Amino acid sequence: MSTRRRLIAVVVLVPVLAALALWAFAWPAARTAPRDLPLGVAGPAAATAQVERQLARHEGAFEIHRYADEAAARDAVEDRSVYGAIVVTPGGTELLTASAGSPVVAQLLQQQAAAMGTEVRTVDVVPAPADDPRGAALTSSVLPLALAGIAGGAVVTLLGLRGTRAVAALVASAALVGLAAAAVAHSWLGVVDGNWWAEAGVFSLATLAVGAAVAGLAALIGTPGIGITAGVMMLLGNPFSGAASAPEMLPQPVGAIGQWLPPGAGASALRSTAFFDGAAATGPVLTLTWWAALGLGAVVLGALLKSRTESEPAAERELASVS
């Protein structure tokens, strides 16, 4: 390619990438609003009917789950089946929230309850940690873990590690990242307060899922795989993760796509592990496991294919020398 063509390519490509990045990060944030947000309603049918009618005015905003009483609604919040619940009792109306699950959603539900025109008492069933009441630190962990995974996959590829050596390097580096992240987030900052080893495991698995994807695609198609996978994780995985609010607060299908990518699945798994005793963590953990397994499998497959490719010319040369 001539120098002039390269210059034109750079001049055109940079604005396109900038526009894509701006769209990926700004558009979901600008369109944040509840979309089928799971919300519980509990109490006598006659009393809750009015509450449901008021919620129905916001068409498509809430997905209503009905519970018999406050205890059942509280259990649903703690199990992450719903983000909160409105409970109607003879003594008045009560709003159950879980700011640890999403401070943004908890605040939204409080505003919604206040708009009903009646006095509502708010109970934070699963509060966010005192050192991170707005969830900012947990949200900020998404990008460093993605970067650590990208860096691990890129270094393994550029160093020329293949097969089992590459797998061992990816797993070991991810494990160390998980231990370091848990030490910082749990032991030092105190922004997560669940089981220390479970949190370290989630940090490690989230890092490995990204790193294995980067190294796996690079093993199959070469070094461009690093840029492709890194671009997907940074331009889609990070802004689509819903870590700053909730997947149901993002435009669809953005919220769903984000949960199928490691950054979103990692954020959801970490919330469940850190604050809800692992409730609703199975799906995100399985997503991360599939990414890690497929990526590591691609690393091994790429090494086998490359070894076969390299062995064929050697065999041909040997036959030619014999003949």
PDB file of C-alpha atoms in Angstrom:
ATOM      1  CA  MET A   1       0.000   0.000   0.000  1.00  0.00           C
ATOM      2  CA  SER A   2       1.381   3.424  -0.958  1.00  0.00           C
ATOM      3  CA  THR A   3       2.052   6.141   1.612  1.00  0.00           C
ATOM      4  CA  ARG A   4      -0.823   8.226   0.247  1.00  0.00           C
ATOM      5  CA  ARG A   5      -3.296   5.366   0.590  1.00  0.00           C
ATOM      6  CA  ARG A   6      -2.110   4.682   4.099  1.00  0.00           C
ATOM      7  CA  LEU A   7      -2.608   8.319   5.014  1.00  0.00           C
ATOM      8  CA  ILE A   8      -6.135   8.299   3.588  1.00  0.00           C
ATOM      9  CA  ALA A   9      -6.918   5.070   5.441  1.00  0.00           C
ATOM     10  CA  VAL A  10      -5.784   6.583   8.749  1.00  0.00           C
ATOM     11  CA  VAL A  11      -7.697   9.832   8.166  1.00  0.00           C
ATOM     12  CA  VAL A  12     -10.896   7.902   7.432  1.00  0.00           C
ATOM     13  CA  LEU A  13     -10.474   5.087   9.947  1.00  0.00           C
ATOM     14  CA  VAL A  14      -9.794   7.210  13.041  1.00  0.00           C
ATOM     15  CA  PRO A  15     -13.061   9.224  12.843  1.00  0.00           C
ATOM     16  CA  VAL A  16     -15.006   6.030  12.144  1.00  0.00           C
ATOM     17  CA  LEU A  17     -13.523   4.338  15.216  1.00  0.00           C
ATOM     18  CA  ALA A  18     -14.156   7.451  17.304  1.00  0.00           C
ATOM     19  CA  ALA A  19     -17.783   7.578  16.176  1.00  0.00           C
ATOM     20  CA  LEU A  20     -18.201   3.863  16.903  1.00  0.00           C
ATOM     21  CA  ALA A  21     -16.719   4.231  20.377  1.00  0.00           C
ATOM     22  CA  LEU A  22     -18.902   7.266  21.108  1.00  0.00           C
ATOM     23  CA  TRP A  23     -21.998   5.366  19.971  1.00  0.00           C
ATOM     24  CA  ALA A  24     -21.110   2.272  21.998  1.00  0.00           C
ATOM     25  CA  PHE A  25     -20.483   4.184  25.229  1.00  0.00           C
ATOM     26  CA  ALA A  26     -22.812   7.191  24.973  1.00  0.00           C
ATOM     27  CA  TRP A  27     -25.908   5.751  23.328  1.00  0.00           C
ATOM     28  CA  PRO A  28     -26.766   3.164  26.033  1.00  0.00           C
ATOM     29  CA  ALA A  29     -26.087   5.742  28.754  1.00  0.00           C
ATOM     30  CA  ALA A  30     -28.297   8.320  27.055  1.00  0.00           C
ATOM     31  CA  ARG A  31     -31.150   5.809  26.719  1.00  0.00           C
ATOM     32  CA  THR A  32     -31.037   4.438  30.262  1.00  0.00           C
ATOM     33  CA  ALA A  33     -34.563   3.599  31.412  1.00  0.00           C
ATOM     34  CA  PRO A  34     -36.393   0.570  32.867  1.00  0.00           C
ATOM     35  CA  ARG A  35     -37.392  -2.059  30.324  1.00  0.00           C
ATOM     36  CA  ASP A  36     -39.216  -5.088  31.742  1.00  0.00           C
ATOM     37  CA  LEU A  37     -37.428  -4.481  35.027  1.00  0.00           C
ATOM     38  CA  PRO A  38     -38.430  -7.301  37.430  1.00  0.00           C
ATOM     39  CA  LEU A  39     -40.398  -5.771  40.300  1.00  0.00           C
ATOM     40  CA  GLY A  40     -42.383  -7.554  42.996  1.00  0.00           C
ATOM     41  CA  VAL A  41     -45.787  -6.614  44.355  1.00  0.00           C
ATOM     42  CA  ALA A  42     -47.092  -8.175  47.565  1.00  0.00           C
ATOM     43  CA  GLY A  43     -50.213  -7.873  49.655  1.00  0.00           C
ATOM     44  CA  PRO A  44     -53.962  -8.381  49.366  1.00  0.00           C
ATOM     45  CA  ALA A  45     -55.182  -8.482  45.777  1.00  0.00           C
ATOM     46  CA  ALA A  46     -57.580  -5.575  46.256  1.00  0.00           C
ATOM     47  CA  ALA A  47     -54.835  -3.379  47.680  1.00  0.00           C
ATOM     48  CA  THR A  48     -52.143  -4.298  45.149  1.00  0.00           C
ATOM     49  CA  ALA A  49     -54.456  -3.823  42.159  1.00  0.00           C
ATOM     50  CA  GLN A  50     -54.145  -0.058  42.448  1.00  0.00           C
ATOM     51  CA  VAL A  51     -50.361  -0.306  42.668  1.00  0.00           C
ATOM     52  CA  GLU A  52     -50.255  -2.468  39.538  1.00  0.00           C
ATOM     53  CA  ARG A  53     -52.457  -0.015  37.659  1.00  0.00           C
ATOM     54  CA  GLN A  54     -50.098   2.817  38.508  1.00  0.00           C
ATOM     55  CA  LEU A  55     -47.092   0.782  37.401  1.00  0.00           C
ATOM     56  CA  ALA A  56     -48.874  -0.210  34.176  1.00  0.00           C
ATOM     57  CA  ARG A  57     -48.958   3.438  33.160  1.00  0.00           C
ATOM     58  CA  HIS A  58     -45.270   3.075  32.381  1.00  0.00           C
ATOM     59  CA  GLU A  59     -45.810   0.684  29.496  1.00  0.00           C
ATOM     60  CA  GLY A  60     -43.034  -1.866  29.143  1.00  0.00           C
ATOM     61  CA  ALA A  61     -41.077  -0.472  32.097  1.00  0.00           C
ATOM     62  CA  PHE A  62     -41.747  -3.151  34.710  1.00  0.00           C
ATOM     63  CA  GLU A  63     -42.205  -6.905  34.752  1.00  0.00           C
ATOM     64  CA  ILE A  64     -44.550  -7.517  37.674  1.00  0.00           C
ATOM     65  CA  HIS A  65     -44.044 -10.526  39.954  1.00  0.00           C
ATOM     66  CA  ARG A  66     -46.817 -11.146  42.506  1.00  0.00           C
ATOM     67  CA  TYR A  67     -46.107 -12.457  46.008  1.00  0.00           C
ATOM     68  CA  ALA A  68     -48.394 -13.413  48.841  1.00  0.00           C
ATOM     69  CA  ASP A  69     -46.729 -11.417  51.601  1.00  0.00           C
ATOM     70  CA  GLU A  70     -43.699  -9.391  52.639  1.00  0.00           C
ATOM     71  CA  ALA A  71     -41.630 -12.453  53.576  1.00  0.00           C
ATOM     72  CA  ALA A  72     -42.004 -13.958  50.107  1.00  0.00           C
ATOM     73  CA  ALA A  73     -41.196 -10.628  48.476  1.00  0.00           C
ATOM     74  CA  ARG A  74     -38.125 -10.198  50.662  1.00  0.00           C
ATOM     75  CA  ASP A  75     -36.896 -13.676  49.727  1.00  0.00           C
ATOM     76  CA  ALA A  76     -37.334 -12.812  46.037  1.00  0.00           C
ATOM     77  CA  VAL A  77     -35.231  -9.670  46.448  1.00  0.00           C
ATOM     78  CA  GLU A  78     -32.509 -11.593  48.279  1.00  0.00           C
ATOM     79  CA  ASP A  79     -32.544 -14.293  45.574  1.00  0.00           C
ATOM     80  CA  ARG A  80     -32.216 -11.627  42.856  1.00  0.00           C
ATOM     81  CA  SER A  81     -35.495 -12.709  41.264  1.00  0.00           C
ATOM     82  CA  VAL A  82     -36.591  -9.062  41.417  1.00  0.00           C
ATOM     83  CA  TYR A  83     -34.766  -5.784  41.982  1.00  0.00           C
ATOM     84  CA  GLY A  84     -37.282  -4.643  44.565  1.00  0.00           C
ATOM     85  CA  ALA A  85     -40.850  -5.054  45.750  1.00  0.00           C
ATOM     86  CA  ILE A  86     -43.774  -2.866  46.744  1.00  0.00           C
ATOM     87  CA  VAL A  87     -45.557  -4.357  49.743  1.00  0.00           C
ATOM     88  CA  VAL A  88     -49.022  -3.178  50.784  1.00  0.00           C
ATOM     89  CA  THR A  89     -49.831  -3.860  54.441  1.00  0.00           C
ATOM     90  CA  PRO A  90     -52.541  -2.659  56.833  1.00  0.00           C
ATOM     91  CA  GLY A  91     -49.925  -0.356  58.339  1.00  0.00           C
ATOM     92  CA  GLY A  92     -49.055   1.281  55.024  1.00  0.00           C
ATOM     93  CA  THR A  93     -47.009   0.760  51.893  1.00  0.00           C
ATOM     94  CA  GLU A  94     -43.434  -0.460  52.039  1.00  0.00           C
ATOM     95  CA  LEU A  95     -40.752  -0.521  49.351  1.00  0.00           C
ATOM     96  CA  LEU A  96     -38.112  -3.228  49.499  1.00  0.00           C
ATOM     97  CA  THR A  97     -34.932  -2.446  47.576  1.00  0.00           C
ATOM     98  CA  ALA A  98     -31.453  -3.938  47.164  1.00  0.00           C
ATOM     99  CA  SER A  99     -28.970  -1.141  46.560  1.00  0.00           C
ATOM    100  CA  ALA A 100     -26.179  -3.734  46.423  1.00  0.00           C
ATOM    101  CA  GLY A 101     -27.792  -5.110  43.275  1.00  0.00           C
ATOM    102  CA  SER A 102     -27.989  -1.698  41.651  1.00  0.00           C
ATOM    103  CA  PRO A 103     -27.967   1.676  43.423  1.00  0.00           C
ATOM    104  CA  VAL A 104     -29.396   3.252  40.263  1.00  0.00           C
ATOM    105  CA  VAL A 105     -32.384   0.902  40.236  1.00  0.00           C
ATOM    106  CA  ALA A 106     -32.922   1.336  43.978  1.00  0.00           C
ATOM    107  CA  GLN A 107     -33.083   5.104  43.509  1.00  0.00           C
ATOM    108  CA  LEU A 108     -35.417   4.702  40.533  1.00  0.00           C
ATOM    109  CA  LEU A 109     -37.806   2.554  42.570  1.00  0.00           C
ATOM    110  CA  GLN A 110     -37.819   5.125  45.374  1.00  0.00           C
ATOM    111  CA  GLN A 111     -38.743   7.830  42.888  1.00  0.00           C
ATOM    112  CA  GLN A 112     -41.457   5.615  41.440  1.00  0.00           C
ATOM    113  CA  ALA A 113     -42.880   4.901  44.885  1.00  0.00           C
ATOM    114  CA  ALA A 114     -42.852   8.596  45.786  1.00  0.00           C
ATOM    115  CA  ALA A 115     -44.793   9.388  42.607  1.00  0.00           C
ATOM    116  CA  MET A 116     -47.656   7.173  43.784  1.00  0.00           C
ATOM    117  CA  GLY A 117     -48.828   9.954  46.063  1.00  0.00           C
ATOM    118  CA  THR A 118     -48.814   7.953  49.288  1.00  0.00           C
ATOM    119  CA  GLU A 119     -46.233   7.764  52.035  1.00  0.00           C
ATOM    120  CA  VAL A 120     -43.941   4.805  51.401  1.00  0.00           C
ATOM    121  CA  ARG A 121     -41.387   3.451  53.832  1.00  0.00           C
ATOM    122  CA  THR A 122     -38.204   2.184  52.156  1.00  0.00           C
ATOM    123  CA  VAL A 123     -36.290  -0.840  53.457  1.00  0.00           C
ATOM    124  CA  ASP A 124     -32.929  -1.653  51.879  1.00  0.00           C
ATOM    125  CA  VAL A 125     -32.940  -5.450  52.121  1.00  0.00           C
ATOM    126  CA  VAL A 126     -29.433  -5.908  50.692  1.00  0.00           C
ATOM    127  CA  PRO A 127     -27.616  -2.599  51.153  1.00  0.00           C
ATOM    128  CA  ALA A 128     -24.516  -1.600  49.243  1.00  0.00           C
ATOM    129  CA  PRO A 129     -21.321  -1.567  51.315  1.00  0.00           C
ATOM    130  CA  ALA A 130     -20.701   1.589  53.310  1.00  0.00           C
ATOM    131  CA  ASP A 131     -17.385   2.134  51.505  1.00  0.00           C
ATOM    132  CA  ASP A 132     -19.085   2.035  48.087  1.00  0.00           C
ATOM    133  CA  PRO A 133     -22.716   3.149  48.530  1.00  0.00           C
ATOM    134  CA  ARG A 134     -23.126   4.104  44.861  1.00  0.00           C
ATOM    135  CA  GLY A 135     -21.495   0.987  43.450  1.00  0.00           C
ATOM    136  CA  ALA A 136     -18.864   3.075  41.671  1.00  0.00           C
ATOM    137  CA  ALA A 137     -15.931   0.871  42.666  1.00  0.00           C
ATOM    138  CA  LEU A 138     -17.600  -2.326  41.499  1.00  0.00           C
ATOM    139  CA  THR A 139     -18.560  -0.668  38.212  1.00  0.00           C
ATOM    140  CA  SER A 140     -14.971   0.478  37.770  1.00  0.00           C
ATOM    141  CA  SER A 141     -13.708  -3.103  38.073  1.00  0.00           C
ATOM    142  CA  VAL A 142     -15.181  -4.110  34.696  1.00  0.00           C
ATOM    143  CA  LEU A 143     -12.656  -2.244  32.566  1.00  0.00           C
ATOM    144  CA  PRO A 144      -9.469  -3.293  34.446  1.00  0.00           C
ATOM    145  CA  LEU A 145     -10.468  -6.961  34.299  1.00  0.00           C
ATOM    146  CA  ALA A 146     -11.139  -6.700  30.571  1.00  0.00           C
ATOM    147  CA  LEU A 147      -7.802  -4.946  30.045  1.00  0.00           C
ATOM    148  CA  ALA A 148      -6.000  -7.585  32.115  1.00  0.00           C
ATOM    149  CA  GLY A 149      -7.543 -10.333  30.011  1.00  0.00           C
ATOM    150  CA  ILE A 150      -6.689  -8.575  26.749  1.00  0.00           C
ATOM    151  CA  ALA A 151      -3.120  -8.008  27.928  1.00  0.00           C
ATOM    152  CA  GLY A 152      -2.736 -11.635  29.003  1.00  0.00           C
ATOM    153  CA  GLY A 153      -4.023 -12.988  25.703  1.00  0.00           C
ATOM    154  CA  ALA A 154      -1.912 -10.559  23.687  1.00  0.00           C
ATOM    155  CA  VAL A 155       1.304 -11.303  25.595  1.00  0.00           C
ATOM    156  CA  VAL A 156       0.826 -15.060  25.280  1.00  0.00           C
ATOM    157  CA  THR A 157       0.306 -14.666  21.531  1.00  0.00           C
ATOM    158  CA  LEU A 158       3.182 -12.256  20.913  1.00  0.00           C
ATOM    159  CA  LEU A 159       5.596 -14.387  22.944  1.00  0.00           C
ATOM    160  CA  GLY A 160       4.794 -17.283  20.636  1.00  0.00           C
ATOM    161  CA  LEU A 161       3.467 -19.595  23.344  1.00  0.00           C
ATOM    162  CA  ARG A 162       1.389 -22.436  21.949  1.00  0.00           C
ATOM    163  CA  GLY A 163      -0.819 -25.274  23.073  1.00  0.00           C
ATOM    164  CA  THR A 164      -0.566 -26.387  26.687  1.00  0.00           C
ATOM    165  CA  ARG A 165       2.096 -23.777  27.477  1.00  0.00           C
ATOM    166  CA  ALA A 166      -0.222 -21.007  26.346  1.00  0.00           C
ATOM    167  CA  VAL A 167      -3.119 -22.527  28.298  1.00  0.00           C
ATOM    168  CA  ALA A 168      -0.992 -22.785  31.447  1.00  0.00           C
ATOM    169  CA  ALA A 169       0.184 -19.181  31.094  1.00  0.00           C
ATOM    170  CA  LEU A 170      -3.368 -17.875  30.606  1.00  0.00           C
ATOM    171  CA  VAL A 171      -4.757 -19.815  33.565  1.00  0.00           C
ATOM    172  CA  ALA A 172      -1.872 -18.867  35.867  1.00  0.00           C
ATOM    173  CA  SER A 173      -1.993 -15.166  34.988  1.00  0.00           C
ATOM    174  CA  ALA A 174      -5.782 -15.057  35.410  1.00  0.00           C
ATOM    175  CA  ALA A 175      -5.508 -16.753  38.804  1.00  0.00           C
ATOM    176  CA  LEU A 176      -2.964 -14.179  39.966  1.00  0.00           C
ATOM    177  CA  VAL A 177      -5.155 -11.342  38.676  1.00  0.00           C
ATOM    178  CA  GLY A 178      -8.085 -12.764  40.642  1.00  0.00           C
ATOM    179  CA  LEU A 179      -6.081 -12.957  43.861  1.00  0.00           C
ATOM    180  CA  ALA A 180      -4.754  -9.431  43.414  1.00  0.00           C
ATOM    181  CA  ALA A 181      -8.217  -8.051  42.576  1.00  0.00           C
ATOM    182  CA  ALA A 182      -9.798  -9.684  45.628  1.00  0.00           C
ATOM    183  CA  ALA A 183      -6.997  -8.368  47.817  1.00  0.00           C
ATOM    184  CA  VAL A 184      -7.608  -4.825  46.561  1.00  0.00           C
ATOM    185  CA  ALA A 185     -11.415  -4.809  46.331  1.00  0.00           C
ATOM    186  CA  HIS A 186     -12.196  -6.889  49.423  1.00  0.00           C
ATOM    187  CA  SER A 187      -9.278  -6.720  51.839  1.00  0.00           C
ATOM    188  CA  TRP A 188      -8.112  -3.157  51.179  1.00  0.00           C
ATOM    189  CA  LEU A 189     -11.000  -1.067  49.830  1.00  0.00           C
ATOM    190  CA  GLY A 190     -13.847  -3.079  51.364  1.00  0.00           C
ATOM    191  CA  VAL A 191     -16.139  -2.501  48.375  1.00  0.00           C
ATOM    192  CA  VAL A 192     -17.153  -6.186  48.175  1.00  0.00           C
ATOM    193  CA  ASP A 193     -17.972  -8.200  51.272  1.00  0.00           C
ATOM    194  CA  GLY A 194     -18.823 -11.745  50.226  1.00  0.00           C
ATOM    195  CA  ASN A 195     -16.720 -14.878  50.406  1.00  0.00           C
ATOM    196  CA  TRP A 196     -13.131 -13.833  49.635  1.00  0.00           C
ATOM    197  CA  TRP A 197     -12.198 -16.941  47.664  1.00  0.00           C
ATOM    198  CA  ALA A 198     -15.440 -16.940  45.686  1.00  0.00           C
ATOM    199  CA  GLU A 199     -14.826 -13.321  44.710  1.00  0.00           C
ATOM    200  CA  ALA A 200     -11.252 -14.140  43.706  1.00  0.00           C
ATOM    201  CA  GLY A 201     -12.617 -16.988  41.599  1.00  0.00           C
ATOM    202  CA  VAL A 202     -15.037 -14.678  39.774  1.00  0.00           C
ATOM    203  CA  PHE A 203     -12.297 -12.119  39.147  1.00  0.00           C
ATOM    204  CA  SER A 204     -10.048 -14.874  37.794  1.00  0.00           C
ATOM    205  CA  LEU A 205     -12.728 -16.455  35.611  1.00  0.00           C
ATOM    206  CA  ALA A 206     -13.742 -13.089  34.132  1.00  0.00           C
ATOM    207  CA  THR A 207     -10.117 -12.351  33.274  1.00  0.00           C
ATOM    208  CA  LEU A 208      -9.544 -15.821  31.840  1.00  0.00           C
ATOM    209  CA  ALA A 209     -12.673 -15.601  29.678  1.00  0.00           C
ATOM    210  CA  VAL A 210     -11.328 -12.481  27.969  1.00  0.00           C
ATOM    211  CA  GLY A 211      -7.717 -13.632  27.789  1.00  0.00           C
ATOM    212  CA  ALA A 212      -8.628 -17.037  26.368  1.00  0.00           C
ATOM    213  CA  ALA A 213     -10.878 -15.429  23.753  1.00  0.00           C
ATOM    214  CA  VAL A 214      -8.072 -13.096  22.652  1.00  0.00           C
ATOM    215  CA  ALA A 215      -5.421 -15.826  22.487  1.00  0.00           C
ATOM    216  CA  GLY A 216      -7.852 -18.350  20.979  1.00  0.00           C
ATOM    217  CA  LEU A 217      -8.884 -16.214  18.025  1.00  0.00           C
ATOM    218  CA  ALA A 218      -5.274 -15.156  17.486  1.00  0.00           C
ATOM    219  CA  ALA A 219      -4.229 -18.816  17.437  1.00  0.00           C
ATOM    220  CA  LEU A 220      -6.750 -19.492  14.679  1.00  0.00           C
ATOM    221  CA  ILE A 221      -6.392 -16.426  12.429  1.00  0.00           C
ATOM    222  CA  GLY A 222      -3.156 -14.799  13.559  1.00  0.00           C
ATOM    223  CA  THR A 223      -2.359 -11.547  15.362  1.00  0.00           C
ATOM    224  CA  PRO A 224      -5.379  -9.675  13.889  1.00  0.00           C
ATOM    225  CA  GLY A 225      -7.409 -11.813  16.272  1.00  0.00           C
ATOM    226  CA  ILE A 226      -5.999  -9.755  19.134  1.00  0.00           C
ATOM    227  CA  GLY A 227      -7.423  -6.526  17.742  1.00  0.00           C
ATOM    228  CA  ILE A 228     -10.766  -8.062  16.797  1.00  0.00           C
ATOM    229  CA  THR A 229     -11.408  -9.613  20.204  1.00  0.00           C
ATOM    230  CA  ALA A 230     -10.107  -6.577  22.075  1.00  0.00           C
ATOM    231  CA  GLY A 231     -12.421  -4.370  20.032  1.00  0.00           C
ATOM    232  CA  VAL A 232     -15.441  -6.533  20.836  1.00  0.00           C
ATOM    233  CA  MET A 233     -14.650  -6.559  24.556  1.00  0.00           C
ATOM    234  CA  MET A 234     -13.939  -2.836  24.765  1.00  0.00           C
ATOM    235  CA  LEU A 235     -16.532  -1.405  22.371  1.00  0.00           C
ATOM    236  CA  LEU A 236     -19.359  -3.835  23.143  1.00  0.00           C
ATOM    237  CA  GLY A 237     -18.602  -5.797  26.281  1.00  0.00           C
ATOM    238  CA  ASN A 238     -17.708  -2.852  28.507  1.00  0.00           C
ATOM    239  CA  PRO A 239     -20.496  -0.336  27.668  1.00  0.00           C
ATOM    240  CA  PHE A 240     -23.109  -3.090  27.215  1.00  0.00           C
ATOM    241  CA  SER A 241     -22.301  -4.745  30.560  1.00  0.00           C
ATOM    242  CA  GLY A 242     -24.985  -2.888  32.510  1.00  0.00           C
ATOM    243  CA  ALA A 243     -22.615  -2.719  35.487  1.00  0.00           C
ATOM    244  CA  ALA A 244     -23.366   0.948  36.105  1.00  0.00           C
ATOM    245  CA  SER A 245     -27.129   0.348  36.321  1.00  0.00           C
ATOM    246  CA  ALA A 246     -28.656  -2.983  35.257  1.00  0.00           C
ATOM    247  CA  PRO A 247     -29.069  -4.926  32.004  1.00  0.00           C
ATOM    248  CA  GLU A 248     -32.802  -4.131  32.070  1.00  0.00           C
ATOM    249  CA  MET A 249     -31.979  -0.419  32.133  1.00  0.00           C
ATOM    250  CA  LEU A 250     -30.239  -0.545  28.745  1.00  0.00           C
ATOM    251  CA  PRO A 251     -31.879  -0.455  25.299  1.00  0.00           C
ATOM    252  CA  GLN A 252     -32.647  -3.910  23.973  1.00  0.00           C
ATOM    253  CA  PRO A 253     -31.043  -6.032  22.728  1.00  0.00           C
ATOM    254  CA  VAL A 254     -28.001  -4.244  24.162  1.00  0.00           C
ATOM    255  CA  GLY A 255     -28.671  -5.429  27.706  1.00  0.00           C
ATOM    256  CA  ALA A 256     -29.032  -9.054  26.616  1.00  0.00           C
ATOM    257  CA  ILE A 257     -25.940  -8.918  24.389  1.00  0.00           C
ATOM    258  CA  GLY A 258     -23.920  -7.488  27.250  1.00  0.00           C
ATOM    259  CA  GLN A 259     -24.758 -10.435  29.494  1.00  0.00           C
ATOM    260  CA  TRP A 260     -23.461 -12.871  26.873  1.00  0.00           C
ATOM    261  CA  LEU A 261     -20.071 -11.132  26.835  1.00  0.00           C
ATOM    262  CA  PRO A 262     -17.484 -11.617  29.611  1.00  0.00           C
ATOM    263  CA  PRO A 263     -17.551  -8.051  31.046  1.00  0.00           C
ATOM    264  CA  GLY A 264     -21.322  -8.135  31.604  1.00  0.00           C
ATOM    265  CA  ALA A 265     -21.375 -11.717  32.844  1.00  0.00           C
ATOM    266  CA  GLY A 266     -18.435 -10.966  35.130  1.00  0.00           C
ATOM    267  CA  ALA A 267     -20.137  -7.932  36.671  1.00  0.00           C
ATOM    268  CA  SER A 268     -23.350  -9.885  37.309  1.00  0.00           C
ATOM    269  CA  ALA A 269     -21.474 -12.839  38.791  1.00  0.00           C
ATOM    270  CA  LEU A 270     -19.473 -10.529  41.044  1.00  0.00           C
ATOM    271  CA  ARG A 271     -22.601  -8.791  42.386  1.00  0.00           C
ATOM    272  CA  SER A 272     -24.208 -12.147  43.132  1.00  0.00           C
ATOM    273  CA  THR A 273     -21.086 -13.483  44.820  1.00  0.00           C
ATOM    274  CA  ALA A 274     -20.195 -10.353  46.745  1.00  0.00           C
ATOM    275  CA  PHE A 275     -23.617  -9.367  48.095  1.00  0.00           C
ATOM    276  CA  PHE A 276     -26.205 -12.125  47.541  1.00  0.00           C
ATOM    277  CA  ASP A 277     -24.401 -15.296  48.696  1.00  0.00           C
ATOM    278  CA  GLY A 278     -24.158 -16.507  45.105  1.00  0.00           C
ATOM    279  CA  ALA A 279     -27.850 -16.131  44.257  1.00  0.00           C
ATOM    280  CA  ALA A 280     -28.454 -15.964  40.472  1.00  0.00           C
ATOM    281  CA  ALA A 281     -24.740 -16.475  39.796  1.00  0.00           C
ATOM    282  CA  THR A 282     -25.126 -19.733  37.860  1.00  0.00           C
ATOM    283  CA  GLY A 283     -25.992 -18.178  34.498  1.00  0.00           C
ATOM    284  CA  PRO A 284     -23.185 -15.585  34.442  1.00  0.00           C
ATOM    285  CA  VAL A 285     -20.628 -18.121  35.695  1.00  0.00           C
ATOM    286  CA  LEU A 286     -21.628 -20.578  32.961  1.00  0.00           C
ATOM    287  CA  THR A 287     -21.265 -17.810  30.369  1.00  0.00           C
ATOM    288  CA  LEU A 288     -17.755 -17.022  31.585  1.00  0.00           C
ATOM    289  CA  THR A 289     -16.899 -20.724  31.676  1.00  0.00           C
ATOM    290  CA  TRP A 290     -18.006 -21.227  28.071  1.00  0.00           C
ATOM    291  CA  TRP A 291     -15.920 -18.270  26.911  1.00  0.00           C
ATOM    292  CA  ALA A 292     -12.885 -19.600  28.780  1.00  0.00           C
ATOM    293  CA  ALA A 293     -13.375 -23.183  27.581  1.00  0.00           C
ATOM    294  CA  LEU A 294     -13.925 -22.227  23.938  1.00  0.00           C
ATOM    295  CA  GLY A 295     -10.997 -19.819  23.991  1.00  0.00           C
ATOM    296  CA  LEU A 296      -8.600 -22.334  25.522  1.00  0.00           C
ATOM    297  CA  GLY A 297      -9.867 -24.983  23.114  1.00  0.00           C
ATOM    298  CA  ALA A 298      -9.133 -22.629  20.226  1.00  0.00           C
ATOM    299  CA  VAL A 299      -5.610 -22.102  21.580  1.00  0.00           C
ATOM    300  CA  VAL A 300      -4.965 -25.848  21.540  1.00  0.00           C
ATOM    301  CA  LEU A 301      -6.620 -26.309  18.142  1.00  0.00           C
ATOM    302  CA  GLY A 302      -4.621 -23.449  16.646  1.00  0.00           C
ATOM    303  CA  ALA A 303      -1.395 -24.995  17.885  1.00  0.00           C
ATOM    304  CA  LEU A 304      -2.297 -28.369  16.373  1.00  0.00           C
ATOM    305  CA  LEU A 305      -3.188 -26.829  13.024  1.00  0.00           C
ATOM    306  CA  LYS A 306       0.006 -24.814  12.938  1.00  0.00           C
ATOM    307  CA  SER A 307       2.126 -27.839  13.823  1.00  0.00           C
ATOM    308  CA  ARG A 308       0.492 -29.813  11.038  1.00  0.00           C
ATOM    309  CA  THR A 309       1.067 -26.985   8.574  1.00  0.00           C
ATOM    310  CA  GLU A 310       4.720 -26.754   9.537  1.00  0.00           C
ATOM    311  CA  SER A 311       5.248 -30.513   9.405  1.00  0.00           C
ATOM    312  CA  GLU A 312       3.898 -30.908   5.854  1.00  0.00           C
ATOM    313  CA  PRO A 313       6.651 -28.869   4.104  1.00  0.00           C
ATOM    314  CA  ALA A 314       9.260 -30.689   6.188  1.00  0.00           C
ATOM    315  CA  ALA A 315       7.881 -34.043   5.051  1.00  0.00           C
ATOM    316  CA  GLU A 316       7.822 -32.866   1.432  1.00  0.00           C
ATOM    317  CA  ARG A 317      11.452 -31.725   1.642  1.00  0.00           C
ATOM    318  CA  GLU A 318      12.444 -35.059   3.134  1.00  0.00           C
ATOM    319  CA  LEU A 319      10.743 -36.975   0.305  1.00  0.00           C
ATOM    320  CA  ALA A 320      12.353 -34.718  -2.274  1.00  0.00           C
ATOM    321  CA  SER A 321      15.836 -35.323  -0.808  1.00  0.00           C
ATOM    322  CA  VAL A 322      15.288 -39.114  -0.830  1.00  0.00           C
ATOM    323  CA  SER A 323      14.110 -39.130  -4.434  1.00  0.00           C
TER     324      SER A 323
END
